[in-house]
GROMACS .gro file of C-alpha atoms in nm:
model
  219
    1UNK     CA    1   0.399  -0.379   3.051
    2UNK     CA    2   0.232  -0.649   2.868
    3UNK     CA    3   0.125  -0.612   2.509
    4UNK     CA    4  -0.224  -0.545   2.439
    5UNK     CA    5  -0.352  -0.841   2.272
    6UNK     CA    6  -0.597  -0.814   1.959
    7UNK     CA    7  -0.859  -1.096   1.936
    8UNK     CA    8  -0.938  -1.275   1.583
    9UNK     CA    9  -1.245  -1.446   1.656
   10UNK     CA   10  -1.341  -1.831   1.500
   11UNK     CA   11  -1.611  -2.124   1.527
   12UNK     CA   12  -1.447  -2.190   1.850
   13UNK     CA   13  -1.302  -1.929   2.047
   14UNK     CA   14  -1.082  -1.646   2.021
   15UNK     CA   15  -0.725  -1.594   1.938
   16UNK     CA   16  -0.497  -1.314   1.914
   17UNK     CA   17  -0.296  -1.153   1.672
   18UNK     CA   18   0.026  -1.355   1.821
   19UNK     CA   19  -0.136  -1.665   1.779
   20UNK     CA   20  -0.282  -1.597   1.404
   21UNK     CA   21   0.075  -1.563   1.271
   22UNK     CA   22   0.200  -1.851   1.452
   23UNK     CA   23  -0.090  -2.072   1.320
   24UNK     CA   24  -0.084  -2.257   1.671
   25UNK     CA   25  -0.487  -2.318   1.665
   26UNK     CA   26  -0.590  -2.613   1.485
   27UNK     CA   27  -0.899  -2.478   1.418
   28UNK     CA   28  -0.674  -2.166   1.199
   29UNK     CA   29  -0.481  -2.414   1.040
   30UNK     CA   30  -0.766  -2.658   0.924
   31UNK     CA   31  -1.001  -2.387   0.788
   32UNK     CA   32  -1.010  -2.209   0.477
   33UNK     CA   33  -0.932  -1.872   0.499
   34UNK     CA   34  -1.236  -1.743   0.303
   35UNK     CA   35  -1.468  -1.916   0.569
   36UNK     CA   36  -1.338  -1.741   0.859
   37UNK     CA   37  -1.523  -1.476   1.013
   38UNK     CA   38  -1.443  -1.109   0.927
   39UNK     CA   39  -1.339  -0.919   1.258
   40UNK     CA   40  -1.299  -0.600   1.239
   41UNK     CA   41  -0.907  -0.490   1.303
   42UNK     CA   42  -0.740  -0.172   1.305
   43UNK     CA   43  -0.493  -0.181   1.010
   44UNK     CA   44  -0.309   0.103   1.136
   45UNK     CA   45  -0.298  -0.055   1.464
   46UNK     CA   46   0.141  -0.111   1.564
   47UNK     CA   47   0.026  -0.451   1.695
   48UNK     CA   48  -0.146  -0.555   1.339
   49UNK     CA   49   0.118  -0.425   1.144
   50UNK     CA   50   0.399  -0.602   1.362
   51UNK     CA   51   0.147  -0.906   1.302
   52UNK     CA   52   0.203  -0.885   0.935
   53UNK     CA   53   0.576  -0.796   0.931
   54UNK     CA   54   0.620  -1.112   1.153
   55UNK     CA   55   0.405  -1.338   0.930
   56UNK     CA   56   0.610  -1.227   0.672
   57UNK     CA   57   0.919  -1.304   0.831
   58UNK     CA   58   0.818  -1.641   0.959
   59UNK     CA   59   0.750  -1.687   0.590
   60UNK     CA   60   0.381  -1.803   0.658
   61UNK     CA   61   0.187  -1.733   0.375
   62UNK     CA   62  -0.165  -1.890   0.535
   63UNK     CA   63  -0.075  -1.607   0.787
   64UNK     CA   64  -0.042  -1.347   0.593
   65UNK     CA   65  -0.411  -1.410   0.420
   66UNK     CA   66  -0.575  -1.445   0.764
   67UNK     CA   67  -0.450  -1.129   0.893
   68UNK     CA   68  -0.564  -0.908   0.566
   69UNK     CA   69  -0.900  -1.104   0.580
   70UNK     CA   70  -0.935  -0.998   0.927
   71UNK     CA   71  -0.934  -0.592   0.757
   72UNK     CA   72  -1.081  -0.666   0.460
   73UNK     CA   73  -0.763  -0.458   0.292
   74UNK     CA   74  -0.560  -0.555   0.012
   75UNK     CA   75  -0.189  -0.544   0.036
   76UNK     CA   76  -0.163  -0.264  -0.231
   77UNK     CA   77  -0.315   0.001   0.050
   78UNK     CA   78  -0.036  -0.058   0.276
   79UNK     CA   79   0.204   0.060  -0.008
   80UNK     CA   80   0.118   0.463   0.021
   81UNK     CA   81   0.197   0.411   0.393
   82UNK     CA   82   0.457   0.634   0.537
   83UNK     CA   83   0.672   0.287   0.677
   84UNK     CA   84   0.719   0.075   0.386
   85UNK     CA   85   0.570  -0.217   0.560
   86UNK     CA   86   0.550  -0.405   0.242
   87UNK     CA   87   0.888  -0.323   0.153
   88UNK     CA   88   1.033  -0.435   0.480
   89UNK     CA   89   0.807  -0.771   0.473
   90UNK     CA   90   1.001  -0.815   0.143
   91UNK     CA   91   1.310  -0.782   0.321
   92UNK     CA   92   1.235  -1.008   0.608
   93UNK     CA   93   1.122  -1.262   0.392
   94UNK     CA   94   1.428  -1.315   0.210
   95UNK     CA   95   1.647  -1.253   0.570
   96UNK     CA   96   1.416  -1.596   0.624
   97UNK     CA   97   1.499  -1.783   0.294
   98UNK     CA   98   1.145  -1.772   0.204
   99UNK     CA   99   1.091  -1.770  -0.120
  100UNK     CA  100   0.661  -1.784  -0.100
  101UNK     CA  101   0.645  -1.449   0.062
  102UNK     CA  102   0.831  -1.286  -0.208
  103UNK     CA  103   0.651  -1.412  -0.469
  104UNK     CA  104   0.324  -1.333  -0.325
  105UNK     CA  105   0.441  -0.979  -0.302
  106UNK     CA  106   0.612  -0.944  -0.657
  107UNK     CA  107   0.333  -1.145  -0.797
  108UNK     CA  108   0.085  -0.873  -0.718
  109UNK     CA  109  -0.032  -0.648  -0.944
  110UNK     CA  110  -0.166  -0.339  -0.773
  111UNK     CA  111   0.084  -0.390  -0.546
  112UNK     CA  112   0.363  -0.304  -0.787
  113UNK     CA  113   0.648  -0.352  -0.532
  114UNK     CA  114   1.036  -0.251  -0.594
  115UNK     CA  115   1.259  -0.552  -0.585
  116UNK     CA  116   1.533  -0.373  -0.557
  117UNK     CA  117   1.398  -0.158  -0.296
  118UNK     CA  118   1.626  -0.110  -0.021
  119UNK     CA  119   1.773   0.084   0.313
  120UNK     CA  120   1.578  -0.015   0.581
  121UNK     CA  121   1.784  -0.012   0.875
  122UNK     CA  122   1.770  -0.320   1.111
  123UNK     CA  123   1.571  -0.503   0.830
  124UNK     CA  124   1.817  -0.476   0.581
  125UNK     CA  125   2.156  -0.364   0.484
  126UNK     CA  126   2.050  -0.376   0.134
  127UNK     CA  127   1.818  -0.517  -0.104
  128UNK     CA  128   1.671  -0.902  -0.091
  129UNK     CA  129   1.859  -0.984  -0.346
  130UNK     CA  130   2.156  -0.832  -0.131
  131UNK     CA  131   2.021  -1.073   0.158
  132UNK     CA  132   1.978  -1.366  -0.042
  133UNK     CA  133   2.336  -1.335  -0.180
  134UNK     CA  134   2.474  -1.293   0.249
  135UNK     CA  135   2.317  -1.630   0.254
  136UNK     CA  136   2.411  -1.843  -0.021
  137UNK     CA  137   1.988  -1.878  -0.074
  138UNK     CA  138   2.069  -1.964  -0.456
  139UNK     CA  139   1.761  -2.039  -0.507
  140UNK     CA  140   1.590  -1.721  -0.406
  141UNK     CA  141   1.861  -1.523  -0.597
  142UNK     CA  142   1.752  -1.695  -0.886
  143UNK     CA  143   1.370  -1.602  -0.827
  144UNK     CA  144   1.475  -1.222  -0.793
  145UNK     CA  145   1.703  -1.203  -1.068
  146UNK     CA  146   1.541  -1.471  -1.357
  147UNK     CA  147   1.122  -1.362  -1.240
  148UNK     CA  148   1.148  -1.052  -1.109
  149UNK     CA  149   1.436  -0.877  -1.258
  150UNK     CA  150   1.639  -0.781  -0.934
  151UNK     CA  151   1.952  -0.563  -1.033
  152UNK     CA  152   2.263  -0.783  -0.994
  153UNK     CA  153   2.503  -0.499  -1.055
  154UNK     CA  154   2.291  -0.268  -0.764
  155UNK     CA  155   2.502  -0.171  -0.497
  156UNK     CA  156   2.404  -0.145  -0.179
  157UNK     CA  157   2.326   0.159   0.021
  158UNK     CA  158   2.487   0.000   0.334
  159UNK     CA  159   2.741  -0.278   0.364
  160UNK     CA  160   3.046  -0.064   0.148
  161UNK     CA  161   2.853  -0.005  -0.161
  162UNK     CA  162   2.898  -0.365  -0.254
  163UNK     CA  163   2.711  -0.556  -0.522
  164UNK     CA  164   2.557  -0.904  -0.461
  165UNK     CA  165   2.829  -1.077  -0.612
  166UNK     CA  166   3.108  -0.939  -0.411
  167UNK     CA  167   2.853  -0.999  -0.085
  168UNK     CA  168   2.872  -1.329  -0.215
  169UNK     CA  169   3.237  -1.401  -0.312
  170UNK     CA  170   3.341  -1.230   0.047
  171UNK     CA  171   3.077  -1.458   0.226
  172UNK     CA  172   3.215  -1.801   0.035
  173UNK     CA  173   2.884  -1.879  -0.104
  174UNK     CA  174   2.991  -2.037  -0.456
  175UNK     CA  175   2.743  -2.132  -0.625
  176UNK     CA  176   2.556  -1.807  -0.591
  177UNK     CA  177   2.833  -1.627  -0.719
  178UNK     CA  178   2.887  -1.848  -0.997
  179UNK     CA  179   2.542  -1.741  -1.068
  180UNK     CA  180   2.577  -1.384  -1.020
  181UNK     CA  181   2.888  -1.361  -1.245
  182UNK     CA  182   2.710  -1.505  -1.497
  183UNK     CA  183   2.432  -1.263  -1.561
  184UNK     CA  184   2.605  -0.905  -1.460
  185UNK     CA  185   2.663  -0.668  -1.719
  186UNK     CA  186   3.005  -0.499  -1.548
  187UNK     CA  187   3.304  -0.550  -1.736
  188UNK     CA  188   3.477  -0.550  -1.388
  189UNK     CA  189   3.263  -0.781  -1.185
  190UNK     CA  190   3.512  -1.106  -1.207
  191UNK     CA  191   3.790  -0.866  -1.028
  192UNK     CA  192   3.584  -0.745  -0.822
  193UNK     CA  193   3.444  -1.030  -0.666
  194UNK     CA  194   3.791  -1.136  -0.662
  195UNK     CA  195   3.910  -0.866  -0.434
  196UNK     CA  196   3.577  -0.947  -0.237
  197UNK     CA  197   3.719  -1.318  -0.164
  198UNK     CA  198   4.058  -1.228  -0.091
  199UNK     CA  199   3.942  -0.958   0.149
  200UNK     CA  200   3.715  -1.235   0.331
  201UNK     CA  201   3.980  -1.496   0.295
  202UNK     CA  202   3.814  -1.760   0.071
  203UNK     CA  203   4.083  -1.917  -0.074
  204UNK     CA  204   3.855  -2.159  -0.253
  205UNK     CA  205   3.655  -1.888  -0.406
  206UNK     CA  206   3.982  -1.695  -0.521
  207UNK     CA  207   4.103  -2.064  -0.705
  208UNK     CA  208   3.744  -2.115  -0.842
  209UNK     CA  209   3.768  -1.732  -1.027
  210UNK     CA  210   4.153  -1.780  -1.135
  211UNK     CA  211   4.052  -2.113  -1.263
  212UNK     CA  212   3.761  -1.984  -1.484
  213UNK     CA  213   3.850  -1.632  -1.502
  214UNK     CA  214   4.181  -1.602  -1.524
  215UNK     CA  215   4.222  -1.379  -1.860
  216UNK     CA  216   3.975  -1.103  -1.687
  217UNK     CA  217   4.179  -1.081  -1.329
  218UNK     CA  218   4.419  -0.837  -1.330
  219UNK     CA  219   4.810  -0.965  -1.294
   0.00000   0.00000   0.00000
């Protein structure tokens, strides 16, 4: 069965809700998003939430705007919702490596969203700092941890109770964990992102931690 499409409508013609978070119409891309009409959407519609989630994903911000213009609702109402959608937007976002969706998310007051909000099944196997850290996406990890105050030391609820660092150590992503180690607060994070590289065979990691850490590994 095909998808019911929802229409946005603008100066020219009509597109749908697929279209609006792909920005394919010139028209969309060229105009402001205050001067577009204001069609009325269902918010609670699965189609308009997918919409968002997707935008959100795709990391496109100009998206994002059009599609709460087209409701006239502010992110913050979505928050009491029984599915989190801001939450897993969060999520998605950093599965993406974008960094603009988070912010405009964190950044909002009413909003008052968890960073270290987690569990979410298919969307994430722990927080987005957890996801940034699978990645090597240093420079999101910094965002969450130095802006927002993301919980380096969290573990997550998936994934074997690991903290970023280890996710990062076991994944070979250096320069992420070089960062991580440097702002925990657990006496035993060194050994055990240590036991996190030897378990996912990074032998460069493992030399990189001996070689800077060696009084804090265990013999």
């Amino acid at each position: 069965m095909t998808p019911r499409r929802t229409p946005v409508a603008t100066a020219n013609r009509t597109i749908t809700a697929q279209e609006a978070v792909l920005c394919v119409p010139p028209q969309v891309q060229d105009t402001p998003v205050s001067r577009l009409p204001n069609p009325t959407w269902a918010a609670t519609s699965p189609e308009y939430r997918h919409a968002l989630f997707s935008a959100a994903q795709g990391g496109h911000i100009g998206c994002i705007e059009l599609l709460l213009r087209a409701t006239g609702r502010p992110l913050a109402e979505f928050a009491n919702e029984h599915d989190e959608l801001c939450e897993k937007m969060l999520c998605a976002a950093a599965r993406g490596g974008h960094i603009d969706v988070p912010s405009l998310l964190l950044d909002d007051p009413q909003l008052q969203l968890d960073v270290n909000a987690q569990g979410f099944g298919a969307v994430s196997n722990g927080s987005a700092l957890h996801i940034a850290a699978t990645r090597g996406d240093t420079a999101l990890t910094k965002i969450l941890v130095d802006r927002y105050g993301a919980d380096v030391d969290l573990a997550a609820d998936e994934s074997f109770r690991k903290c970023p660092y280890e996710i990062a150590a076991r994944a070979g992503h250096t320069e992420t964990l070089k960062f991580l180690l440097s702002v925990s607060a657990r006496e035993d994070a060194v050994t055990n992102a240590f036991h996190s590289a030897s378990r996912g065979a990074q032998l460069g990691i493992m030399a990189w931690l001996v070689a800077r850490y060696g009084a804090k590994l265990p013999p």
